[in-house]
Short mmCIF file of C-alpha atoms and ligand atoms in Angstrom, two decimals:
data_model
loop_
_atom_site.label_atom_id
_atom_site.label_comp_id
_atom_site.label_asym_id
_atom_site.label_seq_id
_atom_site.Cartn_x
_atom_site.Cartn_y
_atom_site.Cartn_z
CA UNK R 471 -84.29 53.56 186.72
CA UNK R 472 -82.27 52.14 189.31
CA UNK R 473 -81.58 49.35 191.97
CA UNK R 474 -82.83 50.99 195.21
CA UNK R 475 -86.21 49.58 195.88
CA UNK R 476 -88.29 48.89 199.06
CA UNK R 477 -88.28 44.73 199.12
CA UNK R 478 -90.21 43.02 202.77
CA UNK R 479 -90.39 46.92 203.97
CA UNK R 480 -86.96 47.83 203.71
CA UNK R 481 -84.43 49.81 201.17
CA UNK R 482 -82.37 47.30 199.45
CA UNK R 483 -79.65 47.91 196.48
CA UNK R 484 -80.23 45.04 194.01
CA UNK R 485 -81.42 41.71 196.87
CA UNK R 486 -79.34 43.17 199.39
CA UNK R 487 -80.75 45.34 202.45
CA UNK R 488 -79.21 48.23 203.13
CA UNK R 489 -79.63 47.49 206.74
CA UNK R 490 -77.30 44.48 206.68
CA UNK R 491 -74.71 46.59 204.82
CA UNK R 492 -74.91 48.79 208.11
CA UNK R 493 -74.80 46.08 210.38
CA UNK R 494 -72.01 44.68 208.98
CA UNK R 495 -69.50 47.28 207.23
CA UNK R 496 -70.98 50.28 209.80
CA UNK R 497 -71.99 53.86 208.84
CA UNK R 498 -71.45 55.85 207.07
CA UNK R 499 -70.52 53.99 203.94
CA UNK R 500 -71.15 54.52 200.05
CA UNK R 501 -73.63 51.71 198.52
CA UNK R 502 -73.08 51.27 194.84
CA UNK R 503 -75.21 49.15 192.64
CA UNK R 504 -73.32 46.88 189.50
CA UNK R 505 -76.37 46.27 187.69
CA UNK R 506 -77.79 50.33 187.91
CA UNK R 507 -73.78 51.02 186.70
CA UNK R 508 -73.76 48.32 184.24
CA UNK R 509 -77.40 49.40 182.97
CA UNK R 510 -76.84 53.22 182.94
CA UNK R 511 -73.73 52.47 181.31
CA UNK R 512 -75.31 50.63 178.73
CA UNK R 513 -78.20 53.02 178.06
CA UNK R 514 -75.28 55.94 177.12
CA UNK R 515 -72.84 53.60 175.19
CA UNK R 516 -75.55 51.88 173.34
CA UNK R 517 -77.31 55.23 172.28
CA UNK R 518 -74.11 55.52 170.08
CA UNK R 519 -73.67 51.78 168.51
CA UNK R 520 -73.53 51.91 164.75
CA UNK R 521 -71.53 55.10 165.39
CA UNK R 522 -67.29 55.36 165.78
CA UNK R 523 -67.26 56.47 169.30
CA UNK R 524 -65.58 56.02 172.34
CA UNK R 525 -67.03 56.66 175.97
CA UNK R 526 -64.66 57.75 178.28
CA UNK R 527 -66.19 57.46 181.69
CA UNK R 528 -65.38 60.87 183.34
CA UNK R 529 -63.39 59.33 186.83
CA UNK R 530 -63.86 62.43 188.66
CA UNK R 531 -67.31 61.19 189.50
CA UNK R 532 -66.41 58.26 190.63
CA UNK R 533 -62.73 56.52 190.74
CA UNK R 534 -62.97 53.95 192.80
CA UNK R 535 -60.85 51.14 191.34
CA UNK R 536 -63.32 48.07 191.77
CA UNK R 537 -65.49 50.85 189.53
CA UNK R 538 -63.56 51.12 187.22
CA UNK R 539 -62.49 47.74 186.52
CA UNK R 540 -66.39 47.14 186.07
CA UNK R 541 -66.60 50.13 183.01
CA UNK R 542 -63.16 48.65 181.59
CA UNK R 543 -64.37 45.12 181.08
CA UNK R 544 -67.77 46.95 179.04
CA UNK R 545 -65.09 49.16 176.84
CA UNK R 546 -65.51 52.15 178.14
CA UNK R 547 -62.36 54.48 178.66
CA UNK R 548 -62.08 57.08 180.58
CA UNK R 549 -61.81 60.76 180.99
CA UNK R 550 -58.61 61.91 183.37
CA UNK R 551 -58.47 65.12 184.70
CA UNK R 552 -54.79 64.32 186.76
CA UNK R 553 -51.72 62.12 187.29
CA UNK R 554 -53.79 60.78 190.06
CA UNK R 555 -56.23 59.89 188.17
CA UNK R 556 -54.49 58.31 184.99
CA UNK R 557 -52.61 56.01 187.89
CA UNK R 558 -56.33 55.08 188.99
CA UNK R 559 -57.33 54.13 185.76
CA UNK R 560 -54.45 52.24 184.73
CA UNK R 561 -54.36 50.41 187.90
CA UNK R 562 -57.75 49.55 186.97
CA UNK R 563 -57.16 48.08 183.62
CA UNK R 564 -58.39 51.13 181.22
CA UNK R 565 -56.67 50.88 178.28
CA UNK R 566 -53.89 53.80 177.60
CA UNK R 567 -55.18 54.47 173.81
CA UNK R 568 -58.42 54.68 175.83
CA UNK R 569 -57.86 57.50 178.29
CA UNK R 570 -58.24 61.45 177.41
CA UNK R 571 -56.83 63.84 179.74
CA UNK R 572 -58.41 67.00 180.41
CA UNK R 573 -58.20 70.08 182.40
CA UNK R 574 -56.49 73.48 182.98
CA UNK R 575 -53.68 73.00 185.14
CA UNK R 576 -51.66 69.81 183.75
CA UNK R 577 -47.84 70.12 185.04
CA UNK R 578 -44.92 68.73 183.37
CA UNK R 579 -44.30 65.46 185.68
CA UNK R 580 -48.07 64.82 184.64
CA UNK R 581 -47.69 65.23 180.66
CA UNK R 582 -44.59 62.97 180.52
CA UNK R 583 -46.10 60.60 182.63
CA UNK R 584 -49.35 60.58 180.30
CA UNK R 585 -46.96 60.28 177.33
CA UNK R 586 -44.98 57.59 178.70
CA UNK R 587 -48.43 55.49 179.11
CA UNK R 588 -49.43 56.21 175.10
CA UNK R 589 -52.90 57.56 176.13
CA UNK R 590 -55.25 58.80 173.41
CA UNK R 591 -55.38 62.75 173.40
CA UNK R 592 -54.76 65.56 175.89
CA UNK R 593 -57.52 68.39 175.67
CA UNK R 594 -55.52 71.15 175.52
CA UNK R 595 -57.12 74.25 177.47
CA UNK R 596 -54.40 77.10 177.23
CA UNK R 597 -51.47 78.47 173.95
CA UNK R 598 -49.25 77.89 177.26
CA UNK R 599 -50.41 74.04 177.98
CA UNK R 600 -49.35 73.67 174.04
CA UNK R 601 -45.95 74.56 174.53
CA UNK R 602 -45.37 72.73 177.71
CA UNK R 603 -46.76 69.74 175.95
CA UNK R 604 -44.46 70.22 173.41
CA UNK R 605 -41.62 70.89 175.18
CA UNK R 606 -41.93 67.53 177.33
CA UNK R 607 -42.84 65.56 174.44
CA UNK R 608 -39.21 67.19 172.79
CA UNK R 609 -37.49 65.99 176.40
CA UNK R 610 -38.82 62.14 176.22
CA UNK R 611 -38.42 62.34 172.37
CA UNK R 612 -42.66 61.89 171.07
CA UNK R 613 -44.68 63.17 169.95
CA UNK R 614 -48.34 64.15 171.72
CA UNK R 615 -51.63 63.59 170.12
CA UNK R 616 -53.60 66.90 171.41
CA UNK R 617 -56.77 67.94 170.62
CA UNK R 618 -58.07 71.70 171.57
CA UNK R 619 -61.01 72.16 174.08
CA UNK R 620 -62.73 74.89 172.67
CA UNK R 621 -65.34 77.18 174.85
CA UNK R 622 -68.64 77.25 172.62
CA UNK R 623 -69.96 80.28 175.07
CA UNK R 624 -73.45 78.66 175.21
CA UNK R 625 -75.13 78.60 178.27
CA UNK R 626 -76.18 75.23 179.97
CA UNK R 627 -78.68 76.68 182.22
CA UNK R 628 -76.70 74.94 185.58
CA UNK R 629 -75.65 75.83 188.68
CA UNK R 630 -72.63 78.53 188.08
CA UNK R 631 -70.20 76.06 190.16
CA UNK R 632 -70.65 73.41 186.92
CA UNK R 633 -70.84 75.76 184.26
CA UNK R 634 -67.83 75.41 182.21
CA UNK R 635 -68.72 76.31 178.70
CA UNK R 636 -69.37 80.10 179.06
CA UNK R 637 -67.17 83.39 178.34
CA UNK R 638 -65.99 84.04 181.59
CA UNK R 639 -64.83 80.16 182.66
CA UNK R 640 -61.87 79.15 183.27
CA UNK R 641 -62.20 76.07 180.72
CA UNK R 642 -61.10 75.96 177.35
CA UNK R 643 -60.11 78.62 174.39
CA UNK R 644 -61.73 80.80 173.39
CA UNK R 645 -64.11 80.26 170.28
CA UNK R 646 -62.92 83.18 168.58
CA UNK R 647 -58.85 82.52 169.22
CA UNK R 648 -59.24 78.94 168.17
CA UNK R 649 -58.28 78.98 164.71
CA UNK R 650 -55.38 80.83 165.64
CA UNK R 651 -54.64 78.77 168.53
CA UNK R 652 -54.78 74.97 166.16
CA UNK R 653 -52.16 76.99 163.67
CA UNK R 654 -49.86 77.24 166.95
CA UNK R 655 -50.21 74.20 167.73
CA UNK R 656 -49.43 73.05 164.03
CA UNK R 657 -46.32 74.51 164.16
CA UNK R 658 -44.78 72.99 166.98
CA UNK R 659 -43.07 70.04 165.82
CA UNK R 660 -43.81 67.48 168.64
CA UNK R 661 -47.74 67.86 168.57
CA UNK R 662 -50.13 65.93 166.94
CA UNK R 663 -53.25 67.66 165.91
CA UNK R 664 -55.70 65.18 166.17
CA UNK R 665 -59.16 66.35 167.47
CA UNK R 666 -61.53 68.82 168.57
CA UNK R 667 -62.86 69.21 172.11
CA UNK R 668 -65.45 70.71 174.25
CA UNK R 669 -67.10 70.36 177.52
CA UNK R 670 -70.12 73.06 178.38
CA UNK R 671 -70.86 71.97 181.92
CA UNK R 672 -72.23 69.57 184.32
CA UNK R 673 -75.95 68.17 185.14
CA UNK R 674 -77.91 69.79 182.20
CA UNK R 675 -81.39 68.96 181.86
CA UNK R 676 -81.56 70.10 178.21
CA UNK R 677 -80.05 68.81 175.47
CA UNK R 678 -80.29 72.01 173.37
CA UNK R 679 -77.36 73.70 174.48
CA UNK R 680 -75.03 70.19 173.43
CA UNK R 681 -77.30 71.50 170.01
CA UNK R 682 -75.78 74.63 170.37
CA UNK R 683 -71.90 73.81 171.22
CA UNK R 684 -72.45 70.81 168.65
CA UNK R 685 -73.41 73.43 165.57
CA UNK R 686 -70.42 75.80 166.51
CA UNK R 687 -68.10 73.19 166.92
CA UNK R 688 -69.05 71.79 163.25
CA UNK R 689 -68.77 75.69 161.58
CA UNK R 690 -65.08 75.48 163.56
CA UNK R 691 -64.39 71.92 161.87
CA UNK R 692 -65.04 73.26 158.68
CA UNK R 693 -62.43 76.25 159.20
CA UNK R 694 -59.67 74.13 160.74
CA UNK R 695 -60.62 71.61 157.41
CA UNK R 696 -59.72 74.82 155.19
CA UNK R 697 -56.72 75.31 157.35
CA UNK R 698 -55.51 72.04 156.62
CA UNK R 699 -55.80 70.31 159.78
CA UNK R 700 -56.93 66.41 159.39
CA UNK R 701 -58.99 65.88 162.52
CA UNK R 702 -60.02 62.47 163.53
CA UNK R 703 -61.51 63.08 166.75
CA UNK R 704 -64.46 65.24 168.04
CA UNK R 705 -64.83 65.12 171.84
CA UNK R 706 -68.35 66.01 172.75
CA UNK R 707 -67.64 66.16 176.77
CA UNK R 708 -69.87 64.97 179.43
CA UNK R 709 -72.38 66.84 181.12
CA UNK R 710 -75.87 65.11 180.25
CA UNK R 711 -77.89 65.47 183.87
CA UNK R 712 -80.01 62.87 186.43
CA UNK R 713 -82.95 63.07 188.31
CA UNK R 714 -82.33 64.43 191.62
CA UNK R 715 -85.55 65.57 192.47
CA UNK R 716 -88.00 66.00 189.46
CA UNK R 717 -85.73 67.40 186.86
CA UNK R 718 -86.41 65.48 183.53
CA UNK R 719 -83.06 65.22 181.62
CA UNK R 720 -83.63 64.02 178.21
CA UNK R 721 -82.87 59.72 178.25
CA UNK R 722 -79.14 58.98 176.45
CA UNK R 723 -81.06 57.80 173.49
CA UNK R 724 -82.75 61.08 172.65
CA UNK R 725 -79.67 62.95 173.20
CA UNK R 726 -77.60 60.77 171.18
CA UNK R 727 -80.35 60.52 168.23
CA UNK R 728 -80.75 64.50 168.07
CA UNK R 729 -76.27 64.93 168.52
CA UNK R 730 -76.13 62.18 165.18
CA UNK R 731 -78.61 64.08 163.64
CA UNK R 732 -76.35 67.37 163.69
CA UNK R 733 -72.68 65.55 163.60
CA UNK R 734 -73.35 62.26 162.75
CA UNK R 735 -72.40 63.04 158.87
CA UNK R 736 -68.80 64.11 159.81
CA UNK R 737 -67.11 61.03 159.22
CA UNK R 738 -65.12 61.45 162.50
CA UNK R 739 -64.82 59.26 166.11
CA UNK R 740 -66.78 60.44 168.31
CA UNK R 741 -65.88 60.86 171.73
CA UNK R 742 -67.76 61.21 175.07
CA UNK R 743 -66.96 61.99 178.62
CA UNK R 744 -70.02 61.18 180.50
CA UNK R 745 -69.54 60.59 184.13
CA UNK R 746 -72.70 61.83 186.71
CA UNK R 747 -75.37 60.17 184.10
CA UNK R 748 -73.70 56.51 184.62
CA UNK R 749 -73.24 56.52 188.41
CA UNK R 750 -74.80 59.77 189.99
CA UNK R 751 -77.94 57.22 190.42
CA UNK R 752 -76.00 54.02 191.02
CA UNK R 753 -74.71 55.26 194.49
CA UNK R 754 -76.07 56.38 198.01
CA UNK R 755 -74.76 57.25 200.86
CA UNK R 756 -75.99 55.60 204.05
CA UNK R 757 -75.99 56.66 207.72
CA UNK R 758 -77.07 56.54 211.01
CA UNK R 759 -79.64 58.64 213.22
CA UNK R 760 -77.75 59.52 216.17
CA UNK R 761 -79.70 62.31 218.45
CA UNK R 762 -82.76 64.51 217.74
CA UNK R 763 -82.61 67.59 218.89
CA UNK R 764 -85.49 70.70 218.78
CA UNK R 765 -83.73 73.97 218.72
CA UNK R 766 -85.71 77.02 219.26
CA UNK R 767 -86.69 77.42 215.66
CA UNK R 768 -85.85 74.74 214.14
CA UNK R 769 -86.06 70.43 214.46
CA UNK R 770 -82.50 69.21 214.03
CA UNK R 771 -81.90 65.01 212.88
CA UNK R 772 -78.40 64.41 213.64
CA UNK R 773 -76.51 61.56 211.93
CA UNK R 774 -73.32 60.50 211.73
CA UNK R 775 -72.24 60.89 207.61
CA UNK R 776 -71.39 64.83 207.48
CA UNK R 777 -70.20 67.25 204.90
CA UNK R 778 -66.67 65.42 204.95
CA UNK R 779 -68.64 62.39 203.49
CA UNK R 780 -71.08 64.54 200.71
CA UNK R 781 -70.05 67.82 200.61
CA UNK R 782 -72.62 68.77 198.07
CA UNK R 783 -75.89 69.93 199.78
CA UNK R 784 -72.97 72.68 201.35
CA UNK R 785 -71.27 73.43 198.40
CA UNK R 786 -73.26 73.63 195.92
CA UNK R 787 -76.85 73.74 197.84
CA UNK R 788 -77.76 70.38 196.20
CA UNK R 789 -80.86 68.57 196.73
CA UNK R 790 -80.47 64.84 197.80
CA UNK R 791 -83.27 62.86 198.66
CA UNK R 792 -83.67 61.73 202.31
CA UNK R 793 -85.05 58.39 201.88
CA UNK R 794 -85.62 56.10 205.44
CA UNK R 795 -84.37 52.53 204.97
CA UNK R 796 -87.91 50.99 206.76
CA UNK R 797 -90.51 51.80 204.48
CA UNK R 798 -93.48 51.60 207.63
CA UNK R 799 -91.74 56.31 208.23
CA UNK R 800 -92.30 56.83 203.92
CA UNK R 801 -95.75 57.29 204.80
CA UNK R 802 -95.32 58.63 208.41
CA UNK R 803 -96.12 61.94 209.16
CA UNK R 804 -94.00 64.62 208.47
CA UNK R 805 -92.45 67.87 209.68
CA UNK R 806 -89.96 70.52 208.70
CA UNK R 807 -86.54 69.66 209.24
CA UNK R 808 -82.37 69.82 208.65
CA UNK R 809 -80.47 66.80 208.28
CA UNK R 810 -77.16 67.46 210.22
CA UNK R 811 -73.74 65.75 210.43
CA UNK R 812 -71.22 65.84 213.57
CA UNK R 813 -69.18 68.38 211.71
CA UNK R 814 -68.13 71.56 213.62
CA UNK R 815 -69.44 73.61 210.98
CA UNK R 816 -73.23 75.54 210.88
CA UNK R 817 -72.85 74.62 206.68
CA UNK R 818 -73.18 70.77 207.85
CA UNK R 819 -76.19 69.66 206.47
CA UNK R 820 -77.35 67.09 204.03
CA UNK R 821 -80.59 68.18 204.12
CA UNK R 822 -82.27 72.12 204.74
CA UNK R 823 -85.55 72.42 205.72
CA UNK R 824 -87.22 69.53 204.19
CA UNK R 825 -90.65 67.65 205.34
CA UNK R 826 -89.03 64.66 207.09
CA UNK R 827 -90.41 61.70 208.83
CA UNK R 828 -89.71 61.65 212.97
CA UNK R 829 -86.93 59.06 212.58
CA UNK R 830 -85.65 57.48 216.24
CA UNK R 831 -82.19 57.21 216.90
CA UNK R 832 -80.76 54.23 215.59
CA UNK R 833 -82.74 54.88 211.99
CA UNK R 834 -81.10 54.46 209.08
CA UNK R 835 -81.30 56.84 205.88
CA UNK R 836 -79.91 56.47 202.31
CA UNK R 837 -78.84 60.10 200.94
CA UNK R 838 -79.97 58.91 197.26
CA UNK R 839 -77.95 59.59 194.31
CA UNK R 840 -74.47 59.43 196.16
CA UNK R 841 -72.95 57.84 193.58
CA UNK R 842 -71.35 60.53 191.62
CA UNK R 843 -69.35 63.20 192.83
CA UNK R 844 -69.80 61.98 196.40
CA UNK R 845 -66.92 59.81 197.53
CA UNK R 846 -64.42 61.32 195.79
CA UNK R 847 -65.07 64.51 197.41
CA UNK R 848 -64.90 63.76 200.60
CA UNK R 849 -62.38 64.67 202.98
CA UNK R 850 -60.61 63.93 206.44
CA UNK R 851 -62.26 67.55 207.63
CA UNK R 852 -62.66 67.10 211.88
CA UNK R 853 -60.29 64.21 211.53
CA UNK R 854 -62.86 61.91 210.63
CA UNK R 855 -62.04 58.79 208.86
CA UNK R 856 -63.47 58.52 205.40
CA UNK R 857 -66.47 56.04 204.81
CA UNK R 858 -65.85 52.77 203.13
CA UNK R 859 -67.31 52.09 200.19
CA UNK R 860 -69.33 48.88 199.59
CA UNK R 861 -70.43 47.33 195.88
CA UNK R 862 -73.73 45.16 195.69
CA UNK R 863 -73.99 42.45 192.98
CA UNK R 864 -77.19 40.75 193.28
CA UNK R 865 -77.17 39.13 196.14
CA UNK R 866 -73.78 39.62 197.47
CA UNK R 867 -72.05 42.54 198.28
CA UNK R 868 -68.03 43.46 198.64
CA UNK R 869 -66.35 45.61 200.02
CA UNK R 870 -64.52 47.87 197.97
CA UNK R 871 -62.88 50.21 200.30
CA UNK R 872 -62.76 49.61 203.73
CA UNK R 873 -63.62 52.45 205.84
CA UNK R 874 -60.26 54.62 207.07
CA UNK R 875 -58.90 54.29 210.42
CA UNK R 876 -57.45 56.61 213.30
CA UNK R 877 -54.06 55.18 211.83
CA UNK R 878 -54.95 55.86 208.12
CA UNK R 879 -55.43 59.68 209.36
CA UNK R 880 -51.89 60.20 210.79
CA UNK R 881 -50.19 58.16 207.87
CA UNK R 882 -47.39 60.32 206.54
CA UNK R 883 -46.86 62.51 209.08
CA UNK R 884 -43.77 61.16 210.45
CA UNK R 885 -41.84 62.24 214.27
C1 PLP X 202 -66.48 66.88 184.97
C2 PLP X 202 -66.17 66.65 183.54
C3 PLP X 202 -66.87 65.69 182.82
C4 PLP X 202 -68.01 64.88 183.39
O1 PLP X 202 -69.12 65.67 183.65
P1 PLP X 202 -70.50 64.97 184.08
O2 PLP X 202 -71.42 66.11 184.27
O3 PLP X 202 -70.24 64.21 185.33
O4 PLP X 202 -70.91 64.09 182.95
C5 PLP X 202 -66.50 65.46 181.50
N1 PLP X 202 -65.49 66.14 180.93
C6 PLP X 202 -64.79 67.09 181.60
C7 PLP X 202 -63.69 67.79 180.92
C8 PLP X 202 -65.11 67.37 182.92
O5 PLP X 202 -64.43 68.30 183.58
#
């Protein structure tokens, strides 16, 4: 459920029409609801109450600061995946002893930095991340809490760009070398061994392969228990999926009740790093009709948000739904066509070969479920300033990052 419905024949986010937003902040600019954030924030965190946890809202989805400031005043921490990122979220108000830090490719200027903020764990992925960790924490004279992201090789049945839990990724140790790996780690004197981590993938629809990881993870607990490690923390990941289109993920609730039911027992905090689930469906991203155009096999609807605004309908071939801000074209009559940005590249498109109303230039469209993983990848690709980014409470709206400008493109490079 979210805050996008038609009100007086028009898209609006919460009381506010999307078409004023456009009017007055321009297009093409990211529309984020507080009350679907607030609410889908809620729905996760609450699944857990009556349970140690702590939710770490995965930033990579979304890390704009006015957001987080919104999930820091509910409790939620968050999950950092770079220096960036922990500078974000401390900006921002997320508590350090909050904040887990995760991914493959940490350097030393960004483990001292993370140890000189306190934060909670790092998620080790690698026997050579161990060593740098404790090599740095030697240097600055700590010692780091780590915990060891383990790959469960279970399939999550996702798109192979956000599978991350399988054999051949990247992610993690492997299940098999773990054991080994946590004695490492016990040995070097400036680690703390304090949980267990894992994170399968991205936008899973299922929640029987978080079953799957879960029951390895507890047969690895009970090895590492013999080994004489005292873990306190079990770090479930992120991963649980939206509705695009018609996929039906399992609710938070059901996936909670059915993880308690297999790890609930275990005495430990649990920790989770959702991210798409709280704000994939909180966000859109609106633009402007600017030409039609009929090309010799094919009906073209340009606009002016591109691939440098939401790069995933070309990178990963994602569905977003095209949804036209006057309600009077929902039940116009429709016809095949690709929804096209000014970018100079034929893998421009936000939409590919979809039944589409005939919208006139001048329309507006929302690209629904912008919220996650949209802003934060986009890029300055055909010099194009990035859209600002716009929060609606209510009634009211604020901007919460004003749209770049020619100057903001040239910024830094100096003659
Ligand atoms: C991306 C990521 C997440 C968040 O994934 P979602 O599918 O957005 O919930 C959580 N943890 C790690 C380590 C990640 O890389």
């Amino acid at each position: 459920m979210n805050h996008f419905q038609y009100r007086n024949g028009e898209l609006s986010c919460e009381e506010v029409p999307l078409a004023r937003i456009a009017d007055e902040v321009g297009t093409p600019t990211y529309v984020y609801s507080r009350a679907t954030m607030e609410r889908h924030f809620h729905a996760f965190d609450g699944a857990f109450a009556g349970t140690p946890h702590v939710t770490c809202f995965a930033m990579k989805a979304n890390s704009n600061l006015e957001v987080l400031r919104l999930f820091a005043a509910l409790g939620s921490g968050a999950d950092i995946v770079s220096g960036g990122e922990l500078y974000r979220a401390r900006k921002a108000g997320v508590p350090a002893d909050k904040i887990v830090y995760s991914g493959v490719g940490k350097t030393e200027d960004e483990i001292a930095y993370a140890l000189s903020e306190g934060i909670l764990m790092f998620n080790v992925e690698s026997e050579d991340e161990l060593r740098a960790i404790d090599r740095v924490a030697a240097r600055v004279g700590k010692r780091a809490p780590i915990s060891i992201r383990v790959n469960p090789d279970v399939d999550p049945k996702t798109h192979p760009y956000i599978a991350t839990g399988l054999k051949k990724s990247k992610f993690g140790v492997a299940y098999g070398e773990a054991r080994r790996v946590y004695r490492v780690a016990r040995g070097l004197t400036h680690l703390d061994v304090v949980g267990l981590d894992c994170h399968i993938g991205s936008q899973l629809t299922e929640v029987d392969p978080f079953l799957a990881a879960a029951k390895r993870l507890r047969a690895l607990l009970a090895e590492l228990a013999a080994d004489g490690h005292r873990i306190r923390y079990l770090d479930l990941g992120g991963g649980l999926g939206i509705p695009y289109k018609d996929e039906e993920p399992p609710h938070p609730s059901e996936y909670a009740a059915r993880l308690l039911k297999e790890l609930g027992d275990l005495g430990l905090m649990l920790v989770f790093e959702p991210g798409r689930v709280i704000v994939g469906n909180a966000g859109v991203l609106l633009t402007r009709v600017l030409y039609n155009k009929r090309g010799e096999a094919k009906r073209f609807i340009i606009c002016d948000g591109a691939m440098n605004d939401l790069i995933r309908p070309s990178l990963y071939k994602s569905y977003h739904e095209v949804r036209a801000i006057r309600e009077a074209l929902v039940s116009a009559p429709r016809s095949v066509a690709d929804l096209v940005g000014p970018v100079c590249e034929s893998g421009d498109f936000l939409a590919q070969d979809r039944e589409l109303p005939e919208f006139a230039a001048g329309d507006l469209i929302a690209m629904m479920s912008a919220g996650a993983y949209g802003f934060v990848m986009s890029s300055n690709y055909n010099a194009r300033p990035r859209p600002a980014e716009v929060l609606v409470s209510g009634a009211s709206y604020e901007i919460v990052r004003t749209r770049e400008t020619f100057e903001d493109l040239i910024r830094g490079e100096v003659k």
